[in-house]
Coordinates of C-alpha atoms and ligand atoms in Angstrom, one line a residue:
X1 CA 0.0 0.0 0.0
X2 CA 1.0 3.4 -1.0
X3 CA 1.2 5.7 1.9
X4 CA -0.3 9.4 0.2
X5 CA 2.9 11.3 0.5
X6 CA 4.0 14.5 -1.6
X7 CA 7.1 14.5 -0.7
X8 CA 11.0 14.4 -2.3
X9 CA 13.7 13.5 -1.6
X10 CA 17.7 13.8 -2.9
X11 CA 19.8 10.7 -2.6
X12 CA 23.6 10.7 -3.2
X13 CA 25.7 7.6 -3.5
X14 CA 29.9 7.5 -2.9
X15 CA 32.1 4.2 -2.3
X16 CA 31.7 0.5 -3.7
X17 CA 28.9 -1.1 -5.7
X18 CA 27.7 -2.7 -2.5
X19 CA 26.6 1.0 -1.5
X20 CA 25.3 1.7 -5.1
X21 CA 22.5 -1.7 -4.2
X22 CA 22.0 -0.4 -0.9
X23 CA 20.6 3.0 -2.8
X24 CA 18.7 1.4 -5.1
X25 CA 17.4 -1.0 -2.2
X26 CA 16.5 2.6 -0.2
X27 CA 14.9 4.3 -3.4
X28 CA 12.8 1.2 -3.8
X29 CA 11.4 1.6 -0.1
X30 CA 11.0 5.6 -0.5
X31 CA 9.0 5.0 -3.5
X32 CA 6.8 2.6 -1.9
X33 CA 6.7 4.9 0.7
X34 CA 5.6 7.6 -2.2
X35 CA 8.4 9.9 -2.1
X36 CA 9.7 11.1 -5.5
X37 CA 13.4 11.5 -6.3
X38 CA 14.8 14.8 -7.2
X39 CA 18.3 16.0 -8.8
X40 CA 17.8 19.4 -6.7
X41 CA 19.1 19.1 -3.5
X42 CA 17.3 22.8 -2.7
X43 CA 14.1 21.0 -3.8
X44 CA 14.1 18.1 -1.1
X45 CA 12.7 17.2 2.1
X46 CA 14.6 14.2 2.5
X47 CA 18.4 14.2 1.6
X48 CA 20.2 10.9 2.3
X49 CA 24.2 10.9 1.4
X50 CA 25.2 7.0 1.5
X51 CA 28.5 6.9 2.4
X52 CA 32.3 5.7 2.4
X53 CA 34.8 5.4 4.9
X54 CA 37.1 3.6 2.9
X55 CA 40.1 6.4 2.6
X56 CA 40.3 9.6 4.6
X57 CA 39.4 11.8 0.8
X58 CA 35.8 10.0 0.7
X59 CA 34.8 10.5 4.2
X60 CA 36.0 14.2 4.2
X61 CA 34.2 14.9 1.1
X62 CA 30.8 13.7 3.0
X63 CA 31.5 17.0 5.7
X64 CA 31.8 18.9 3.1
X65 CA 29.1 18.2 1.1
X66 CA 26.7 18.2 4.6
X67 CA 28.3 21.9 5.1
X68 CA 26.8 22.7 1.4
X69 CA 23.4 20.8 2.6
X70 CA 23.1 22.6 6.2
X71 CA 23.0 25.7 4.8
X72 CA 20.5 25.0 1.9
X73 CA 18.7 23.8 5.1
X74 CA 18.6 27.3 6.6
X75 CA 17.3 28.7 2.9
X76 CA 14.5 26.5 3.1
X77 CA 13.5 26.8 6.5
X78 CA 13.3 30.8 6.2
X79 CA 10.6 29.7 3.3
X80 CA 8.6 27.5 6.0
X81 CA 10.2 23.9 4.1
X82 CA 11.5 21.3 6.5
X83 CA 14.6 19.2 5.8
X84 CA 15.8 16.2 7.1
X85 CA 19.4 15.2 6.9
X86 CA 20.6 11.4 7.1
X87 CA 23.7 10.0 6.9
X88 CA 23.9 6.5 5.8
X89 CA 26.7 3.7 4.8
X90 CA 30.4 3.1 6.2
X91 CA 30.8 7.1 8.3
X92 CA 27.2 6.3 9.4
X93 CA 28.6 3.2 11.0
X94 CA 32.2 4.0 11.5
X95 CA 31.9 7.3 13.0
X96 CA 27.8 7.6 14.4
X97 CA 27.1 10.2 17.1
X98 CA 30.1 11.9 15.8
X99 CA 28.7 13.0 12.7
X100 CA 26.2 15.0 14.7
X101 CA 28.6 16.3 17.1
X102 CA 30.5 17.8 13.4
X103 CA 27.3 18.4 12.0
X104 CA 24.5 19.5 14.0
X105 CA 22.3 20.1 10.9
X106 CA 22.1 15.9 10.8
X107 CA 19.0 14.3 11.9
X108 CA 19.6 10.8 11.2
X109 CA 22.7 8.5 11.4
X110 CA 22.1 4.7 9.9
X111 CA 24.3 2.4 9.3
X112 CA 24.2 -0.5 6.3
X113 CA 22.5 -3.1 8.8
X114 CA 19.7 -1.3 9.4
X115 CA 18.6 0.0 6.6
X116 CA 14.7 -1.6 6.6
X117 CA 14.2 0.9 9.3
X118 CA 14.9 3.9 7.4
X119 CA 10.5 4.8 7.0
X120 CA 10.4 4.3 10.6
X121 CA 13.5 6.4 11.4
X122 CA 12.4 9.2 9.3
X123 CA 9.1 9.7 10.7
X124 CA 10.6 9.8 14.2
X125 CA 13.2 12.1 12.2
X126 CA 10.5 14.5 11.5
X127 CA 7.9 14.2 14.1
X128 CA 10.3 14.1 16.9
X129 CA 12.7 16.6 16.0
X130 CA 15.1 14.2 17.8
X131 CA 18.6 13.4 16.7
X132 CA 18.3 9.9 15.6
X133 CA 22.3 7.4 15.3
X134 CA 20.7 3.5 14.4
X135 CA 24.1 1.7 14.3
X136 CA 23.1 -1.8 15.6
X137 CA 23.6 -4.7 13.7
X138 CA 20.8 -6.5 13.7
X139 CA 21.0 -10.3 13.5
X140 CA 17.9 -10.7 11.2
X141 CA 19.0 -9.7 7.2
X142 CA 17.8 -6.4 6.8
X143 CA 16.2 -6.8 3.3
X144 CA 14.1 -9.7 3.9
X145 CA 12.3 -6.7 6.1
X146 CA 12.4 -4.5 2.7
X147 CA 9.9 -6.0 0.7
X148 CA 9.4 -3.2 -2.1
X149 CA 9.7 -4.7 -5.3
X150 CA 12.6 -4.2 -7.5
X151 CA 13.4 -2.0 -10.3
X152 CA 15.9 -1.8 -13.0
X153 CA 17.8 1.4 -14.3
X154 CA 19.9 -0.9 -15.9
X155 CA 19.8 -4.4 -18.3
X156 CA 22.9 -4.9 -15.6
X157 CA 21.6 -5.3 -12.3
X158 CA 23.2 -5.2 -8.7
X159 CA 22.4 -8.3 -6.6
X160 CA 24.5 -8.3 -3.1
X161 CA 24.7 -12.1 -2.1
X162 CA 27.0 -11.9 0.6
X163 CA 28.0 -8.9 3.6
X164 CA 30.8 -7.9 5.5
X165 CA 34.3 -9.4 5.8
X166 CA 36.4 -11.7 8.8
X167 CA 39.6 -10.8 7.0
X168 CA 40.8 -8.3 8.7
X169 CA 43.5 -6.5 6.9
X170 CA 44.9 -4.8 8.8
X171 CA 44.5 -1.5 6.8
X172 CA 41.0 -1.9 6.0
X173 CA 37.7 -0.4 7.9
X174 CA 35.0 -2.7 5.9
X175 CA 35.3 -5.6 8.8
X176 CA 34.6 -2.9 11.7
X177 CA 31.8 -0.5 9.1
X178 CA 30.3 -4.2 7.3
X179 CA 30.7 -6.3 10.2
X180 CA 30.9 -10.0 10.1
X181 CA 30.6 -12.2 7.1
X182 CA 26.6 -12.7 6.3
X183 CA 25.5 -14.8 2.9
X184 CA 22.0 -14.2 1.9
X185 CA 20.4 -17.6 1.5
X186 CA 20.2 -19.1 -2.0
X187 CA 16.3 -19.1 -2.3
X188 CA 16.0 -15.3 -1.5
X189 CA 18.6 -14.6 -4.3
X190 CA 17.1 -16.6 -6.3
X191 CA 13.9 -15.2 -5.9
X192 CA 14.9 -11.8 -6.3
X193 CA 17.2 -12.7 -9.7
X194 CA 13.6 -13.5 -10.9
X195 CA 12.6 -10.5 -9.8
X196 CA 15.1 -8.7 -11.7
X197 CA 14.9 -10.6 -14.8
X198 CA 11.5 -10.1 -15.1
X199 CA 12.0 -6.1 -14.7
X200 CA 14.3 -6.7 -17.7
X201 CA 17.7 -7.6 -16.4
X202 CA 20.4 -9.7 -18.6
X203 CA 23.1 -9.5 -16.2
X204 CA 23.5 -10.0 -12.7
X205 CA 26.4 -9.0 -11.0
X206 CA 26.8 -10.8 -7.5
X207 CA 27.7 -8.4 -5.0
X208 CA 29.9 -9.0 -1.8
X209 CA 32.9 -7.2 0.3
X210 CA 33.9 -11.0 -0.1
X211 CA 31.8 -12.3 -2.7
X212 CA 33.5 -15.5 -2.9
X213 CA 33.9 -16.6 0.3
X214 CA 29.8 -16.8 -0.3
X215 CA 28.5 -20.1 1.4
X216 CA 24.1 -19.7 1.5
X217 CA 21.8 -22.0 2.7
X218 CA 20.1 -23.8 0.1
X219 CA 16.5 -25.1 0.3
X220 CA 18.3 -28.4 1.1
X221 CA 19.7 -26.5 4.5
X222 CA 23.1 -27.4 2.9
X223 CA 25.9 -24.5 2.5
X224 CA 26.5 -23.7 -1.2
X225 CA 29.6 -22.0 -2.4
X226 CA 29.8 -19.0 -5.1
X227 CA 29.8 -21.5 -8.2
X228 CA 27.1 -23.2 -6.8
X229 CA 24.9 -19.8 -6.6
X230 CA 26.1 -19.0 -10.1
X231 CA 25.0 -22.1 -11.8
X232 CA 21.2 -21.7 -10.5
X233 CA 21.4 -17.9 -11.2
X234 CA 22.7 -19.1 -14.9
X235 CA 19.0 -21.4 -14.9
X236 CA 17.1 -18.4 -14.8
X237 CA 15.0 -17.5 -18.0
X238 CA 16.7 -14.0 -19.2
X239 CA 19.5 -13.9 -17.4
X240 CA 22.0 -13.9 -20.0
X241 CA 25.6 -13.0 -18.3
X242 CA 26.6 -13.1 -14.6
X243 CA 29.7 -11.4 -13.1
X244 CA 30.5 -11.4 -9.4
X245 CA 33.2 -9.0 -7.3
X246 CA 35.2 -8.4 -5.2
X247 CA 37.4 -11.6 -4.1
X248 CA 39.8 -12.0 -2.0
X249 CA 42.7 -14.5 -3.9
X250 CA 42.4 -17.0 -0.6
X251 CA 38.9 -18.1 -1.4
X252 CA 39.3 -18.7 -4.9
X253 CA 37.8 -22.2 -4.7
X254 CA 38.4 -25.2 -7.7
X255 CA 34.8 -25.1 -8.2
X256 CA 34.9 -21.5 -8.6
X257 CA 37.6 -22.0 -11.4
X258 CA 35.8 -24.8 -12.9
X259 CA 32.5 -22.4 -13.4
X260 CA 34.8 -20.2 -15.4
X261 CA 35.0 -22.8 -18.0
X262 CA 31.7 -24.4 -17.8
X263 CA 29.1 -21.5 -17.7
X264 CA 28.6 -19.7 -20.1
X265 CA 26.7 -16.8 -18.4
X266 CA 29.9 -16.7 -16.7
X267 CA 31.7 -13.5 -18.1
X268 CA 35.5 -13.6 -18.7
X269 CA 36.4 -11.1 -16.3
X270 CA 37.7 -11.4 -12.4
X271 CA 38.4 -8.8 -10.6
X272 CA 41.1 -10.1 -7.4
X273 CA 42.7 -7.8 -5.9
X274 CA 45.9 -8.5 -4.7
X275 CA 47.1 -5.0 -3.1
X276 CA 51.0 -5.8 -3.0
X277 CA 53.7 -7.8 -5.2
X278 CA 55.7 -8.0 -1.5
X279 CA 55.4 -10.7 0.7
X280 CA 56.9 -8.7 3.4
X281 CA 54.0 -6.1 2.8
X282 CA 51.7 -8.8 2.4
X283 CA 52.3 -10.2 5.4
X284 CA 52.1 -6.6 7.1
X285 CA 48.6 -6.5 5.2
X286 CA 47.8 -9.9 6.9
X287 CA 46.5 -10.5 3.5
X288 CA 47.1 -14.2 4.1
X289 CA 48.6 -15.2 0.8
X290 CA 52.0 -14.6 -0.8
X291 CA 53.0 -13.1 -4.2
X292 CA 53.8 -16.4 -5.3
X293 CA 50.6 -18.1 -4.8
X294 CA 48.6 -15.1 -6.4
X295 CA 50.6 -15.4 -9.6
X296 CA 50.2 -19.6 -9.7
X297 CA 46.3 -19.0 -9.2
X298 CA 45.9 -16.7 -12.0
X299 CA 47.9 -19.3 -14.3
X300 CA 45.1 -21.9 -13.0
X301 CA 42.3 -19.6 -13.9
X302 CA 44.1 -18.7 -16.9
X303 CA 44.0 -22.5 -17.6
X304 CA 40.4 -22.6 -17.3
X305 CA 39.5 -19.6 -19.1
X306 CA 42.9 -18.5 -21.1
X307 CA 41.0 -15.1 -22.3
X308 CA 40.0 -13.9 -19.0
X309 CA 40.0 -10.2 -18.5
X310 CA 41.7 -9.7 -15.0
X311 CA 41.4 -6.9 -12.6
X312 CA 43.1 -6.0 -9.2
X313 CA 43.1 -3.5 -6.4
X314 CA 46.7 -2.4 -5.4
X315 CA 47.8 -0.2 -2.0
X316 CA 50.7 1.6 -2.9
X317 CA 52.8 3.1 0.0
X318 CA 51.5 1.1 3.7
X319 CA 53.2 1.7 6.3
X320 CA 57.5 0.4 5.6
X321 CA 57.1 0.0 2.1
X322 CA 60.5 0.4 1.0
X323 CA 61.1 0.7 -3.1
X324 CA 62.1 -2.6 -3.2
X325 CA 58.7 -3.7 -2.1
X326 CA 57.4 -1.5 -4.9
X327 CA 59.4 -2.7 -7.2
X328 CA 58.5 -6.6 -6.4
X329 CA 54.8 -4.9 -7.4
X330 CA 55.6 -3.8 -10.4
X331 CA 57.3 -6.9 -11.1
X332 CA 54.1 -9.2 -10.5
X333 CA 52.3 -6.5 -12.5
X334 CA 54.5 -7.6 -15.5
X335 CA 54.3 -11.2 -14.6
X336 CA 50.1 -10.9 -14.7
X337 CA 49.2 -8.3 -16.7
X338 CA 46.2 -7.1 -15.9
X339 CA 43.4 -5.5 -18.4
X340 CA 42.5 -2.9 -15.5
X341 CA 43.3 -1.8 -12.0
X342 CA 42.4 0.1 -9.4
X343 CA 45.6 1.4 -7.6
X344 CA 45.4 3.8 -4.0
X345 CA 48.1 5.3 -1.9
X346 CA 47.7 4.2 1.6
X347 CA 45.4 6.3 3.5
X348 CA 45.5 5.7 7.4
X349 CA 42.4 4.7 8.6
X350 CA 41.6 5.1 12.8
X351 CA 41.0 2.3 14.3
X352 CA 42.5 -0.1 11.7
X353 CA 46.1 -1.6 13.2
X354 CA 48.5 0.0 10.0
X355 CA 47.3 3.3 11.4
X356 CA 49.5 3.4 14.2
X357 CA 52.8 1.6 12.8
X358 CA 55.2 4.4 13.4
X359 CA 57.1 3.7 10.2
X360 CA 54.5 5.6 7.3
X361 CA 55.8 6.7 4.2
X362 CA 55.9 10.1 3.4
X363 CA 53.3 11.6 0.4
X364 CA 55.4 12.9 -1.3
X365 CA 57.0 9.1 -2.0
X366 CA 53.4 7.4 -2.2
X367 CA 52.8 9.6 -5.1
X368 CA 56.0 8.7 -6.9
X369 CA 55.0 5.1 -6.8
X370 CA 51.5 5.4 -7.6
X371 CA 52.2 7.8 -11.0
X372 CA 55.4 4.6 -11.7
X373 CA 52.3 1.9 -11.2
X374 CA 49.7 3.6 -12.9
X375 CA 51.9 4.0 -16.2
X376 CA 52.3 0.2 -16.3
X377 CA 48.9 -0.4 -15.4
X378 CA 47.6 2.3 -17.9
X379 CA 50.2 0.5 -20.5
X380 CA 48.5 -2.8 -20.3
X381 CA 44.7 -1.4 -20.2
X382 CA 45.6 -0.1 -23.6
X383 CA 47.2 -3.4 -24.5
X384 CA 44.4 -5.6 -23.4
X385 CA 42.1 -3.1 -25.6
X386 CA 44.1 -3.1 -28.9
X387 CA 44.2 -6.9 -29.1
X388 CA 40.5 -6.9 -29.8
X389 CA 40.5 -4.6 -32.5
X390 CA 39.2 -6.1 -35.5
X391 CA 37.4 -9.1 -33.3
X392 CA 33.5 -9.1 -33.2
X393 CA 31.9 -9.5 -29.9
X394 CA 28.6 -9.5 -27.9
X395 CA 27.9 -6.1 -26.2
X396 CA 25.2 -5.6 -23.3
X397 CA 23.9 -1.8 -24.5
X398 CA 23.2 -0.1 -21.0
X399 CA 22.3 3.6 -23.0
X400 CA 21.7 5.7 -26.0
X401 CA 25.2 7.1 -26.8
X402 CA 25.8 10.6 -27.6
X403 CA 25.9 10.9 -31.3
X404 CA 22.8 9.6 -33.5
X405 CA 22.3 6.0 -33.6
X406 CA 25.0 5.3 -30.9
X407 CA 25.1 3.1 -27.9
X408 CA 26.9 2.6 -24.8
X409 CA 27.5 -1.1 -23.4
X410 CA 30.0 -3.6 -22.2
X411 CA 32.1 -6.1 -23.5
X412 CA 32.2 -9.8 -22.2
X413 CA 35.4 -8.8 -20.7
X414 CA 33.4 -5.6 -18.9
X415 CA 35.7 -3.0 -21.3
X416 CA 33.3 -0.1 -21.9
X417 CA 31.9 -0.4 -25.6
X418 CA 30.7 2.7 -28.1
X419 CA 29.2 1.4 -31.3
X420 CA 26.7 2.9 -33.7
X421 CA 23.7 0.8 -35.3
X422 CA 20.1 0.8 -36.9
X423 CA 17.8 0.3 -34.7
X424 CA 17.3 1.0 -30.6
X425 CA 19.5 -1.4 -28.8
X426 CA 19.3 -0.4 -25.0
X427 CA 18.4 -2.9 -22.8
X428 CA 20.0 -5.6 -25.2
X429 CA 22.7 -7.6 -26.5
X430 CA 24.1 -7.1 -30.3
X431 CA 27.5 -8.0 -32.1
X432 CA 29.9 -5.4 -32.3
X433 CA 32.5 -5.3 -35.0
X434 CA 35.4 -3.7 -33.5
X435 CA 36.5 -0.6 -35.5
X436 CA 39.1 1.2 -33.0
X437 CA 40.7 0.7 -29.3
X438 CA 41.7 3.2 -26.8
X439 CA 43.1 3.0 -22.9
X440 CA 39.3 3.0 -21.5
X441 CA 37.2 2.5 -24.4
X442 CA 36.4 0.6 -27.7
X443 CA 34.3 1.8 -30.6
X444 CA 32.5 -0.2 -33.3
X445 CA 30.0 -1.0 -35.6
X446 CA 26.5 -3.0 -34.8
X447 CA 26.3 -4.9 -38.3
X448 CA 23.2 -5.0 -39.3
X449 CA 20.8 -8.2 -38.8
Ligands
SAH1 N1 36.2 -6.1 -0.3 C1 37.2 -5.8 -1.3 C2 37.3 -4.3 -1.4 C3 37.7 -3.5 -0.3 S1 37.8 -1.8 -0.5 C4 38.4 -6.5 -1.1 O1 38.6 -7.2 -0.2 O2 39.3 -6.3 -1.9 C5 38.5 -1.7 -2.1 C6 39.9 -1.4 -2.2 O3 40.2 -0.2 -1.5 C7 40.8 -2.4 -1.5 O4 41.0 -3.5 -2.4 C8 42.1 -1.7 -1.3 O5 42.9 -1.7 -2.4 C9 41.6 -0.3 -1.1 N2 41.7 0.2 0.3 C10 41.1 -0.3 1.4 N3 41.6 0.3 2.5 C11 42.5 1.2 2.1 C12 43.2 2.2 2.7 N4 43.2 2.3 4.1 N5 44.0 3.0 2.0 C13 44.1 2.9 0.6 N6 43.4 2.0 0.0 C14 42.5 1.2 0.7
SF4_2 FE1 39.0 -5.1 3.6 FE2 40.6 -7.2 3.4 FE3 38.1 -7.6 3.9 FE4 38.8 -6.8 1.5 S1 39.4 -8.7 2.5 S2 37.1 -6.0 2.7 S3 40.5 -5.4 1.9 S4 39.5 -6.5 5.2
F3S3 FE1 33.3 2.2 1.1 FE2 31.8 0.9 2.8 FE3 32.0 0.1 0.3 S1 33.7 1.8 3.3 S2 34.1 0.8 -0.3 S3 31.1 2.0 1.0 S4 31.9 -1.2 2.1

């Protein structure tokens, strides 16, 4: 039942994918709710900001943004408009009461766990005039409580299948801002791939701070692993490519592997990061696997799939790093290569154990080493890209492109695809000849049927 509500409200999204599904998850609920989105912040009654905490520049940006809000806050309240402020995702949980404390203009904190009380909270929000910080984690799964149906903005849809971490790296806030490893049982994802494929989905892509550590209860009551999930996901009528991220190298399982060669849903693409080509670092990461072993599990991949697209995360600069360690990463750089990458300088994060080792490298340094790892990384992108030229392959189309009769999709191996055609190919798959390559992007033709 639609509550009669005129009301708007502004939501903006920063950090990982898993906060992008928690959005949409949010949106869903407002809607049901009958809010309406707006683009004008000034124009809102409800703002949310869904936040990171993942480096020190993505948290600080959320201050300054709620600085920005605050005072369209006071505009609107000399007009007689009420505005309600909440803070949700990683700060919300990482930092709670203190955002209030910075930010006196915020009327709701809530963290990622309790998101299915957001309604609730808001009302109290407004009626109360109270300052509201929700930061439990609840042990029942908070979107089970969420029952507004799904949407698509997409033909690629988000689907988180698994919560939270138990690694533990050491310079990592997602285990203390995530909490403890959750999967979502099988029959709810499966039920809710439906969902999405009926709204008009042709890809999932499986969502988890440590997606493939996923282990769900199946009907059965028996755990199933990642490749298990994926090969029921792959049974669903219209669900034409699945993708999964982000993994953590230790539970890369056989099975896993094996799916790589025997679904064919199953794009060519992993993204593992790996964060260091140092063992010594490694170690210091507790990342709980060597250089060594990352390198021999890509060849076994690479065995099961030998035109896998791979991707990685890399932390340039933790605390000790000396340039031999960076050199060791550039060196299994070179020994992978990788057709993209994320790479970061180290950003100390409180409460995470790398924070307070006393040896941390100076900025000046991290920057060196990031610009020397990007080249290579940038190098191989455009590698990766060029060897397709002239190839035909299937592209999802996500959008109208800019230009008359162009569209904007992804390749199998997830590269971002411009190609012009007859006809209106959003929402679907078509060949595309490959006419030209570039560092992020490919153009091409759509041949016609
Ligand atoms: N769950 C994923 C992603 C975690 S966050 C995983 O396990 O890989 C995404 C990336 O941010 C990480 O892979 C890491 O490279 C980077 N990152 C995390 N904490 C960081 C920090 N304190 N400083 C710089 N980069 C960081
Ligand atoms: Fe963070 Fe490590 Fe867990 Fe990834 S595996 S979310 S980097 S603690
Ligand atoms: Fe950021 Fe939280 Fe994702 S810290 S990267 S939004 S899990």
């Amino acid at each position: 039942m639609q509550r009669a509500n005129t009301k708007t409200y502004f939501l903006k999204t920063f950090g990982c994918q898993m906060n992008v599904y928690d959005s949409e998850r949010m949106a869903e609920a407002l809607a049901r709710d009958g809010y309406s989105q707006t683009d004008d912040v000034g124009n809102a009654d409800l703002v949310i900001l869904n936040t990171c905490h993942i480096r020190e520049k993505a948290a600080e940006k959320v201050y300054s943004d709620l600085g920005r809000i605050r005072d369209i806050k006071d505009t609107r309240k000399r007009d007689g408009k009420e505005t309600v402020i909440a803070v949700a995702g990683c700060v919300a949980q990482a930092e709670g009461s203190e955002i209030t404390r910075r930010q006196p203009a915020v009327d709701l904190v809530i963290g990622p766990q309790s998101y299915h009380r957001l309604p609730e909270l808001i009302v109290r929000a407004e009626t109360k005039s109270e300052r509201i910080v929700e930061t439990e984690f609840p042990g029942d799964e908070k979107f089970t409580a969420m029952k507004a149906p799904r949407r698509i903005s997409s033909p690629s849809a988000f689907l988180t299948v698994q919560e939270g971490c138990d690694k533990f790296c050491t310079f990592c806030v997602v285990p203390y801002t995530r909490g403890a490893e959750f999967s979502r049982p099988v029959a709810k994802l499966e039920a809710e791939a439906r969902e999405l494929a009926a709204a008009g989905a042709k890809e999932l892509v499986l969502l988890g701070q440590n997606v493939n550590a996923y282990h769900g209860d199946a009907p059965s009551g028996r755990a199933v692993g990642l490749a298990e999930l994926i090969r029921r996901l792959a049974d669903i009528d219209g669900i034409e490519r699945i993708r999964y991220m982000t993994s953590h190298p230790r539970d890369m399982s056989d099975d896993l592997i094996a799916a790589h060669a025997e679904v064919p849903q199953l794009m060519p693409f992993l993204h593992l990061p790996v964060q260091s080509g140092s063992d010594r670092m490694l170690r210091a990461m507790n990342r709980k696997h060597r250089a060594a072993e990352y390198i021999d599990l890509i060849a076994r991949v690479r065995a099961a799939r030998p035109d896998i697209a791979l991707s990685s995360d890399f932390i340039v600069g933790f605390p000790g790093e000396t340039e031999e360690d960076a050199e060791e990463t550039i060196a299994l750089v070179k020994a992978v290569g990788f057709a993209q990458a994320f790479s970061f300088k180290y950003s100390p994060r409180p409460g995470t154990p790398a924070a307070s080792l006393e040896v941390q490298v100076p900025e000046d340094v991290k920057t060196g080493r990031l610009h020397r790892l990007q080249a290579l990384l940038d190098e191989q992108q455009g590698a990766f890209n060029a060897k397709t030229l002239g190839s035909t392959m299937p592209v999802l189309f996500e959008r109208p492109g800019r230009n008359p009769g162009e569209f904007i999709g992804r390749s199998p191996y997830l590269q971002l695809v411009h190609a012009v055609g007859d006809g209106n190919f959003t929402g679907r798959t078509a060949n595309v000849a490959v006419t030209e390559t570039r560092r992020v992007s490919l153009s091409g033709v759509i041949p016609a049927a």
